[in-house]
């Protein structure tokens, strides 16, 4: 049977929490005193409870008002009016070997009617909002590292990366001041640095992220040698920030899906159709052990920003995300952005190539020689055909060859085929 493509090759992708008595006997007096004493004790107990509750409230207020001084400063500095829209105090941590960075808390603040001197980073608008984020970078290694906290915010449909605007909050409290070019980005062995970043959004962009419900923060890797950007350790990461209550639900929901670009960038809604984990089927591709760990079939509805990119799929979209573990026994790295695979169904009569643009891998995302890492592969299927024809058939994934970050074949053309168990 003549092979046909069921993924249109034209799919191209461009690119966030209220009685004293007299004349009585001593015994009677004693008895009368007892309820009085009890009343006093009750009163003391009540006062104690109130004090404890007040203390708890103060502690809670102190915790939730962590950003209050910064917000007051920002309001005074910009001559604007502020209102806290959303706060989150649940930390997120990304580890890069023994170096970690945590997003300790953040606050989404509306900032309106501010001085025109501040309008440029707000898209030439004088109404908008600011995300105030508190970060902690910790070096748990026994040697110094260098870390540039270029923690950019992005979201689906963003026209730029959003970074720190130093004129909104006290400069001495900012993370890029504490860990910046004046300090050579040096993070000494055992050192821990905490600071803040202020991300400005104009009224238009604030409306966009409120509608999306989430944004993401891109977390860069540290380097072990000054200005040697080839000495990175660990891998890049991302923090998902809910912007409102709907965003919180979205972040919670997305945690159950594999973290491909569709999930991480909140490109739309995923609904689980079928999944299988702990498969653990291992095959050798050259000097790499490739282990099929699991897969997820999801019904995908792109948001209005992403919808044009899936316009060829008029009958709906089903995504297949496959998770592999690669044990790199080779002498060269594995370039995650260079890896590809092929999905076949109906004994190969129909096939699709993996969609790299639905993955977050960058050029420097690698699995070093001697190390183990995760590889995701994503395929885009026609929903109607999946439901009516393919879902009960055998799916085969051909993985390989293994490539380095320069896309050079390091496994001499070798490939292996995995059949997805039902």
PDB file of N, CA, C and O in Angstrom, residues 341-391:
ATOM      1  N   UNK A 341      12.167  11.145  15.430  1.00  0.00           N
ATOM      2  CA  UNK A 341      11.615   9.795  15.385  1.00  0.00           C
ATOM      3  C   UNK A 341      10.465   9.754  14.385  1.00  0.00           C
ATOM      4  O   UNK A 341      10.010  10.792  13.891  1.00  0.00           O
ATOM      5  N   UNK A 342       9.999   8.545  14.110  1.00  0.00           N
ATOM      6  CA  UNK A 342       8.904   8.367  13.160  1.00  0.00           C
ATOM      7  C   UNK A 342       7.842   7.468  13.770  1.00  0.00           C
ATOM      8  O   UNK A 342       8.144   6.437  14.379  1.00  0.00           O
ATOM      9  N   UNK A 343       6.594   7.859  13.623  1.00  0.00           N
ATOM     10  CA  UNK A 343       5.456   7.083  14.106  1.00  0.00           C
ATOM     11  C   UNK A 343       4.796   6.400  12.928  1.00  0.00           C
ATOM     12  O   UNK A 343       4.472   7.039  11.924  1.00  0.00           O
ATOM     13  N   UNK A 344       4.592   5.088  13.045  1.00  0.00           N
ATOM     14  CA  UNK A 344       3.943   4.340  11.968  1.00  0.00           C
ATOM     15  C   UNK A 344       2.722   3.604  12.497  1.00  0.00           C
ATOM     16  O   UNK A 344       2.683   3.167  13.644  1.00  0.00           O
ATOM     17  N   UNK A 345       1.716   3.451  11.630  1.00  0.00           N
ATOM     18  CA  UNK A 345       0.497   2.725  11.971  1.00  0.00           C
ATOM     19  C   UNK A 345       0.056   1.952  10.734  1.00  0.00           C
ATOM     20  O   UNK A 345       0.499   2.252   9.611  1.00  0.00           O
ATOM     21  N   UNK A 346      -0.783   0.953  10.931  1.00  0.00           N
ATOM     22  CA  UNK A 346      -1.225   0.113   9.811  1.00  0.00           C
ATOM     23  C   UNK A 346      -0.035  -0.529   9.112  1.00  0.00           C
ATOM     24  O   UNK A 346       0.094  -0.458   7.882  1.00  0.00           O
ATOM     25  N   UNK A 347       0.849  -1.101   9.922  1.00  0.00           N
ATOM     26  CA  UNK A 347       2.028  -1.788   9.382  1.00  0.00           C
ATOM     27  C   UNK A 347       2.869  -0.886   8.488  1.00  0.00           C
ATOM     28  O   UNK A 347       3.446  -1.342   7.491  1.00  0.00           O
ATOM     29  N   UNK A 348       2.918   0.378   8.846  1.00  0.00           N
ATOM     30  CA  UNK A 348       3.768   1.300   8.112  1.00  0.00           C
ATOM     31  C   UNK A 348       3.098   1.971   6.944  1.00  0.00           C
ATOM     32  O   UNK A 348       3.727   2.765   6.236  1.00  0.00           O
ATOM     33  N   UNK A 349       1.831   1.633   6.683  1.00  0.00           N
ATOM     34  CA  UNK A 349       1.132   2.228   5.539  1.00  0.00           C
ATOM     35  C   UNK A 349       0.956   3.724   5.723  1.00  0.00           C
ATOM     36  O   UNK A 349       0.898   4.477   4.749  1.00  0.00           O
ATOM     37  N   UNK A 350       0.843   4.147   6.971  1.00  0.00           N
ATOM     38  CA  UNK A 350       0.716   5.568   7.265  1.00  0.00           C
ATOM     39  C   UNK A 350       1.754   5.920   8.331  1.00  0.00           C
ATOM     40  O   UNK A 350       2.053   5.119   9.223  1.00  0.00           O
ATOM     41  N   UNK A 351       2.305   7.080   8.201  1.00  0.00           N
ATOM     42  CA  UNK A 351       3.345   7.458   9.169  1.00  0.00           C
ATOM     43  C   UNK A 351       3.370   8.961   9.368  1.00  0.00           C
ATOM     44  O   UNK A 351       2.819   9.727   8.591  1.00  0.00           O
ATOM     45  N   UNK A 352       4.037   9.376  10.449  1.00  0.00           N
ATOM     46  CA  UNK A 352       4.205  10.785  10.773  1.00  0.00           C
ATOM     47  C   UNK A 352       5.577  10.980  11.387  1.00  0.00           C
ATOM     48  O   UNK A 352       6.091  10.096  12.094  1.00  0.00           O
ATOM     49  N   UNK A 353       6.165  12.123  11.136  1.00  0.00           N
ATOM     50  CA  UNK A 353       7.445  12.456  11.745  1.00  0.00           C
ATOM     51  C   UNK A 353       7.218  13.259  13.018  1.00  0.00           C
ATOM     52  O   UNK A 353       6.232  13.991  13.139  1.00  0.00           O
ATOM     53  N   UNK A 354       8.118  13.118  13.986  1.00  0.00           N
ATOM     54  CA  UNK A 354       7.997  13.851  15.248  1.00  0.00           C
ATOM     55  C   UNK A 354       8.044  15.347  14.981  1.00  0.00           C
ATOM     56  O   UNK A 354       8.721  15.809  14.061  1.00  0.00           O
ATOM     57  N   UNK A 355       7.307  16.110  15.790  1.00  0.00           N
ATOM     58  CA  UNK A 355       7.210  17.558  15.619  1.00  0.00           C
ATOM     59  C   UNK A 355       8.100  18.259  16.638  1.00  0.00           C
ATOM     60  O   UNK A 355       7.706  18.479  17.785  1.00  0.00           O
ATOM     61  N   UNK A 356       9.308  18.597  16.229  1.00  0.00           N
ATOM     62  CA  UNK A 356      10.286  19.233  17.116  1.00  0.00           C
ATOM     63  C   UNK A 356       9.853  20.591  17.626  1.00  0.00           C
ATOM     64  O   UNK A 356      10.269  21.013  18.713  1.00  0.00           O
ATOM     65  N   UNK A 357       9.013  21.282  16.864  1.00  0.00           N
ATOM     66  CA  UNK A 357       8.569  22.597  17.282  1.00  0.00           C
ATOM     67  C   UNK A 357       7.562  22.546  18.428  1.00  0.00           C
ATOM     68  O   UNK A 357       7.182  23.577  18.974  1.00  0.00           O
ATOM     69  N   UNK A 358       7.136  21.349  18.819  1.00  0.00           N
ATOM     70  CA  UNK A 358       6.262  21.192  19.974  1.00  0.00           C
ATOM     71  C   UNK A 358       7.037  20.706  21.201  1.00  0.00           C
ATOM     72  O   UNK A 358       6.468  20.243  22.180  1.00  0.00           O
ATOM     73  N   UNK A 359       8.363  20.851  21.114  1.00  0.00           N
ATOM     74  CA  UNK A 359       9.252  20.518  22.229  1.00  0.00           C
ATOM     75  C   UNK A 359      10.030  21.755  22.650  1.00  0.00           C
ATOM     76  O   UNK A 359      10.221  22.677  21.861  1.00  0.00           O
ATOM     77  N   UNK A 360      10.490  21.784  23.892  1.00  0.00           N
ATOM     78  CA  UNK A 360      11.188  22.952  24.434  1.00  0.00           C
ATOM     79  C   UNK A 360      12.704  22.868  24.314  1.00  0.00           C
ATOM     80  O   UNK A 360      13.411  23.704  24.863  1.00  0.00           O
ATOM     81  N   UNK A 361      13.197  21.865  23.623  1.00  0.00           N
ATOM     82  CA  UNK A 361      14.636  21.679  23.563  1.00  0.00           C
ATOM     83  C   UNK A 361      15.336  22.773  22.759  1.00  0.00           C
ATOM     84  O   UNK A 361      14.874  23.166  21.691  1.00  0.00           O
ATOM     85  N   UNK A 362      16.471  23.216  23.299  1.00  0.00           N
ATOM     86  CA  UNK A 362      17.308  24.205  22.639  1.00  0.00           C
ATOM     87  C   UNK A 362      18.633  23.565  22.242  1.00  0.00           C
ATOM     88  O   UNK A 362      18.928  22.430  22.614  1.00  0.00           O
ATOM     89  N   UNK A 363      19.421  24.305  21.507  1.00  0.00           N
ATOM     90  CA  UNK A 363      20.679  23.790  20.973  1.00  0.00           C
ATOM     91  C   UNK A 363      21.587  23.218  22.056  1.00  0.00           C
ATOM     92  O   UNK A 363      22.213  22.173  21.868  1.00  0.00           O
ATOM     93  N   UNK A 364      21.660  23.894  23.209  1.00  0.00           N
ATOM     94  CA  UNK A 364      22.563  23.459  24.283  1.00  0.00           C
ATOM     95  C   UNK A 364      21.940  22.475  25.260  1.00  0.00           C
ATOM     96  O   UNK A 364      22.545  22.143  26.278  1.00  0.00           O
ATOM     97  N   UNK A 365      20.741  21.990  24.969  1.00  0.00           N
ATOM     98  CA  UNK A 365      20.121  20.965  25.822  1.00  0.00           C
ATOM     99  C   UNK A 365      20.663  19.604  25.406  1.00  0.00           C
ATOM    100  O   UNK A 365      20.341  19.107  24.308  1.00  0.00           O
ATOM    101  N   UNK A 366      21.479  19.033  26.248  1.00  0.00           N
ATOM    102  CA  UNK A 366      22.161  17.794  25.901  1.00  0.00           C
ATOM    103  C   UNK A 366      22.117  16.791  27.054  1.00  0.00           C
ATOM    104  O   UNK A 366      21.791  17.134  28.192  1.00  0.00           O
ATOM    105  N   UNK A 367      22.444  15.549  26.724  1.00  0.00           N
ATOM    106  CA  UNK A 367      22.724  14.525  27.731  1.00  0.00           C
ATOM    107  C   UNK A 367      24.206  14.221  27.576  1.00  0.00           C
ATOM    108  O   UNK A 367      24.635  13.715  26.533  1.00  0.00           O
ATOM    109  N   UNK A 368      24.985  14.567  28.584  1.00  0.00           N
ATOM    110  CA  UNK A 368      26.430  14.412  28.484  1.00  0.00           C
ATOM    111  C   UNK A 368      26.837  12.944  28.449  1.00  0.00           C
ATOM    112  O   UNK A 368      26.092  12.056  28.872  1.00  0.00           O
ATOM    113  N   UNK A 369      28.023  12.709  27.936  1.00  0.00           N
ATOM    114  CA  UNK A 369      28.559  11.352  27.904  1.00  0.00           C
ATOM    115  C   UNK A 369      28.609  10.785  29.319  1.00  0.00           C
ATOM    116  O   UNK A 369      29.055  11.451  30.251  1.00  0.00           O
ATOM    117  N   UNK A 370      28.129   9.562  29.494  1.00  0.00           N
ATOM    118  CA  UNK A 370      28.124   8.923  30.801  1.00  0.00           C
ATOM    119  C   UNK A 370      26.927   9.269  31.674  1.00  0.00           C
ATOM    120  O   UNK A 370      26.812   8.769  32.797  1.00  0.00           O
ATOM    121  N   UNK A 371      26.036  10.138  31.174  1.00  0.00           N
ATOM    122  CA  UNK A 371      24.879  10.549  31.965  1.00  0.00           C
ATOM    123  C   UNK A 371      23.575  10.036  31.357  1.00  0.00           C
ATOM    124  O   UNK A 371      23.550   9.528  30.238  1.00  0.00           O
ATOM    125  N   UNK A 372      22.495  10.185  32.131  1.00  0.00           N
ATOM    126  CA  UNK A 372      21.173   9.717  31.713  1.00  0.00           C
ATOM    127  C   UNK A 372      20.196  10.887  31.720  1.00  0.00           C
ATOM    128  O   UNK A 372      20.253  11.746  32.602  1.00  0.00           O
ATOM    129  N   UNK A 373      19.337  10.947  30.747  1.00  0.00           N
ATOM    130  CA  UNK A 373      18.372  12.039  30.677  1.00  0.00           C
ATOM    131  C   UNK A 373      17.086  11.628  29.980  1.00  0.00           C
ATOM    132  O   UNK A 373      16.968  10.515  29.443  1.00  0.00           O
ATOM    133  N   UNK A 374      16.149  12.548  29.972  1.00  0.00           N
ATOM    134  CA  UNK A 374      14.832  12.300  29.384  1.00  0.00           C
ATOM    135  C   UNK A 374      14.739  12.862  27.972  1.00  0.00           C
ATOM    136  O   UNK A 374      15.298  13.905  27.670  1.00  0.00           O
ATOM    137  N   UNK A 375      14.033  12.161  27.140  1.00  0.00           N
ATOM    138  CA  UNK A 375      13.744  12.633  25.796  1.00  0.00           C
ATOM    139  C   UNK A 375      12.246  12.475  25.547  1.00  0.00           C
ATOM    140  O   UNK A 375      11.692  11.389  25.713  1.00  0.00           O
ATOM    141  N   UNK A 376      11.602  13.567  25.141  1.00  0.00           N
ATOM    142  CA  UNK A 376      10.204  13.516  24.731  1.00  0.00           C
ATOM    143  C   UNK A 376      10.111  13.639  23.217  1.00  0.00           C
ATOM    144  O   UNK A 376      10.932  14.314  22.590  1.00  0.00           O
ATOM    145  N   UNK A 377       9.130  12.990  22.656  1.00  0.00           N
ATOM    146  CA  UNK A 377       8.851  13.117  21.242  1.00  0.00           C
ATOM    147  C   UNK A 377       7.339  13.329  21.090  1.00  0.00           C
ATOM    148  O   UNK A 377       6.543  12.656  21.758  1.00  0.00           O
ATOM    149  N   UNK A 378       6.950  14.248  20.205  1.00  0.00           N
ATOM    150  CA  UNK A 378       5.540  14.593  20.036  1.00  0.00           C
ATOM    151  C   UNK A 378       5.120  14.389  18.584  1.00  0.00           C
ATOM    152  O   UNK A 378       5.848  14.754  17.661  1.00  0.00           O
ATOM    153  N   UNK A 379       3.927  13.818  18.417  1.00  0.00           N
ATOM    154  CA  UNK A 379       3.352  13.614  17.087  1.00  0.00           C
ATOM    155  C   UNK A 379       1.961  14.236  17.051  1.00  0.00           C
ATOM    156  O   UNK A 379       1.209  14.173  18.030  1.00  0.00           O
ATOM    157  N   UNK A 380       1.612  14.832  15.928  1.00  0.00           N
ATOM    158  CA  UNK A 380       0.313  15.471  15.759  1.00  0.00           C
ATOM    159  C   UNK A 380      -0.536  14.614  14.827  1.00  0.00           C
ATOM    160  O   UNK A 380      -0.134  14.314  13.703  1.00  0.00           O
ATOM    161  N   UNK A 381      -1.730  14.213  15.291  1.00  0.00           N
ATOM    162  CA  UNK A 381      -2.603  13.337  14.529  1.00  0.00           C
ATOM    163  C   UNK A 381      -3.953  14.004  14.270  1.00  0.00           C
ATOM    164  O   UNK A 381      -4.407  14.845  15.049  1.00  0.00           O
ATOM    165  N   UNK A 382      -4.591  13.602  13.202  1.00  0.00           N
ATOM    166  CA  UNK A 382      -5.949  14.042  12.934  1.00  0.00           C
ATOM    167  C   UNK A 382      -6.879  13.337  13.931  1.00  0.00           C
ATOM    168  O   UNK A 382      -6.903  12.103  14.014  1.00  0.00           O
ATOM    169  N   UNK A 383      -7.663  14.107  14.692  1.00  0.00           N
ATOM    170  CA  UNK A 383      -8.492  13.546  15.758  1.00  0.00           C
ATOM    171  C   UNK A 383      -9.535  12.549  15.240  1.00  0.00           C
ATOM    172  O   UNK A 383      -9.734  11.470  15.809  1.00  0.00           O
ATOM    173  N   UNK A 384     -10.194  12.911  14.151  1.00  0.00           N
ATOM    174  CA  UNK A 384     -11.236  12.035  13.612  1.00  0.00           C
ATOM    175  C   UNK A 384     -10.655  10.701  13.145  1.00  0.00           C
ATOM    176  O   UNK A 384     -11.213   9.633  13.437  1.00  0.00           O
ATOM    177  N   UNK A 385      -9.535  10.759  12.461  1.00  0.00           N
ATOM    178  CA  UNK A 385      -8.920   9.526  11.998  1.00  0.00           C
ATOM    179  C   UNK A 385      -8.411   8.690  13.170  1.00  0.00           C
ATOM    180  O   UNK A 385      -8.505   7.457  13.153  1.00  0.00           O
ATOM    181  N   UNK A 386      -7.882   9.359  14.203  1.00  0.00           N
ATOM    182  CA  UNK A 386      -7.424   8.628  15.386  1.00  0.00           C
ATOM    183  C   UNK A 386      -8.595   7.883  16.029  1.00  0.00           C
ATOM    184  O   UNK A 386      -8.500   6.695  16.349  1.00  0.00           O
ATOM    185  N   UNK A 387      -9.729   8.579  16.241  1.00  0.00           N
ATOM    186  CA  UNK A 387     -10.882   7.975  16.905  1.00  0.00           C
ATOM    187  C   UNK A 387     -11.500   6.850  16.081  1.00  0.00           C
ATOM    188  O   UNK A 387     -11.895   5.814  16.612  1.00  0.00           O
ATOM    189  N   UNK A 388     -11.588   7.049  14.777  1.00  0.00           N
ATOM    190  CA  UNK A 388     -12.289   6.082  13.934  1.00  0.00           C
ATOM    191  C   UNK A 388     -11.413   4.952  13.396  1.00  0.00           C
ATOM    192  O   UNK A 388     -11.914   3.858  13.106  1.00  0.00           O
ATOM    193  N   UNK A 389     -10.121   5.210  13.255  1.00  0.00           N
ATOM    194  CA  UNK A 389      -9.266   4.221  12.589  1.00  0.00           C
ATOM    195  C   UNK A 389      -8.098   3.744  13.440  1.00  0.00           C
ATOM    196  O   UNK A 389      -7.882   2.538  13.605  1.00  0.00           O
ATOM    197  N   UNK A 390      -7.355   4.670  13.978  1.00  0.00           N
ATOM    198  CA  UNK A 390      -6.053   4.308  14.524  1.00  0.00           C
ATOM    199  C   UNK A 390      -5.998   3.885  15.986  1.00  0.00           C
ATOM    200  O   UNK A 390      -5.097   3.154  16.373  1.00  0.00           O
ATOM    201  N   UNK A 391      -6.945   4.347  16.839  1.00  0.00           N
ATOM    202  CA  UNK A 391      -6.749   4.202  18.285  1.00  0.00           C
ATOM    203  C   UNK A 391      -6.637   2.748  18.768  1.00  0.00           C
ATOM    204  O   UNK A 391      -6.031   2.477  19.810  1.00  0.00           O
TER     205      UNK A 391
END
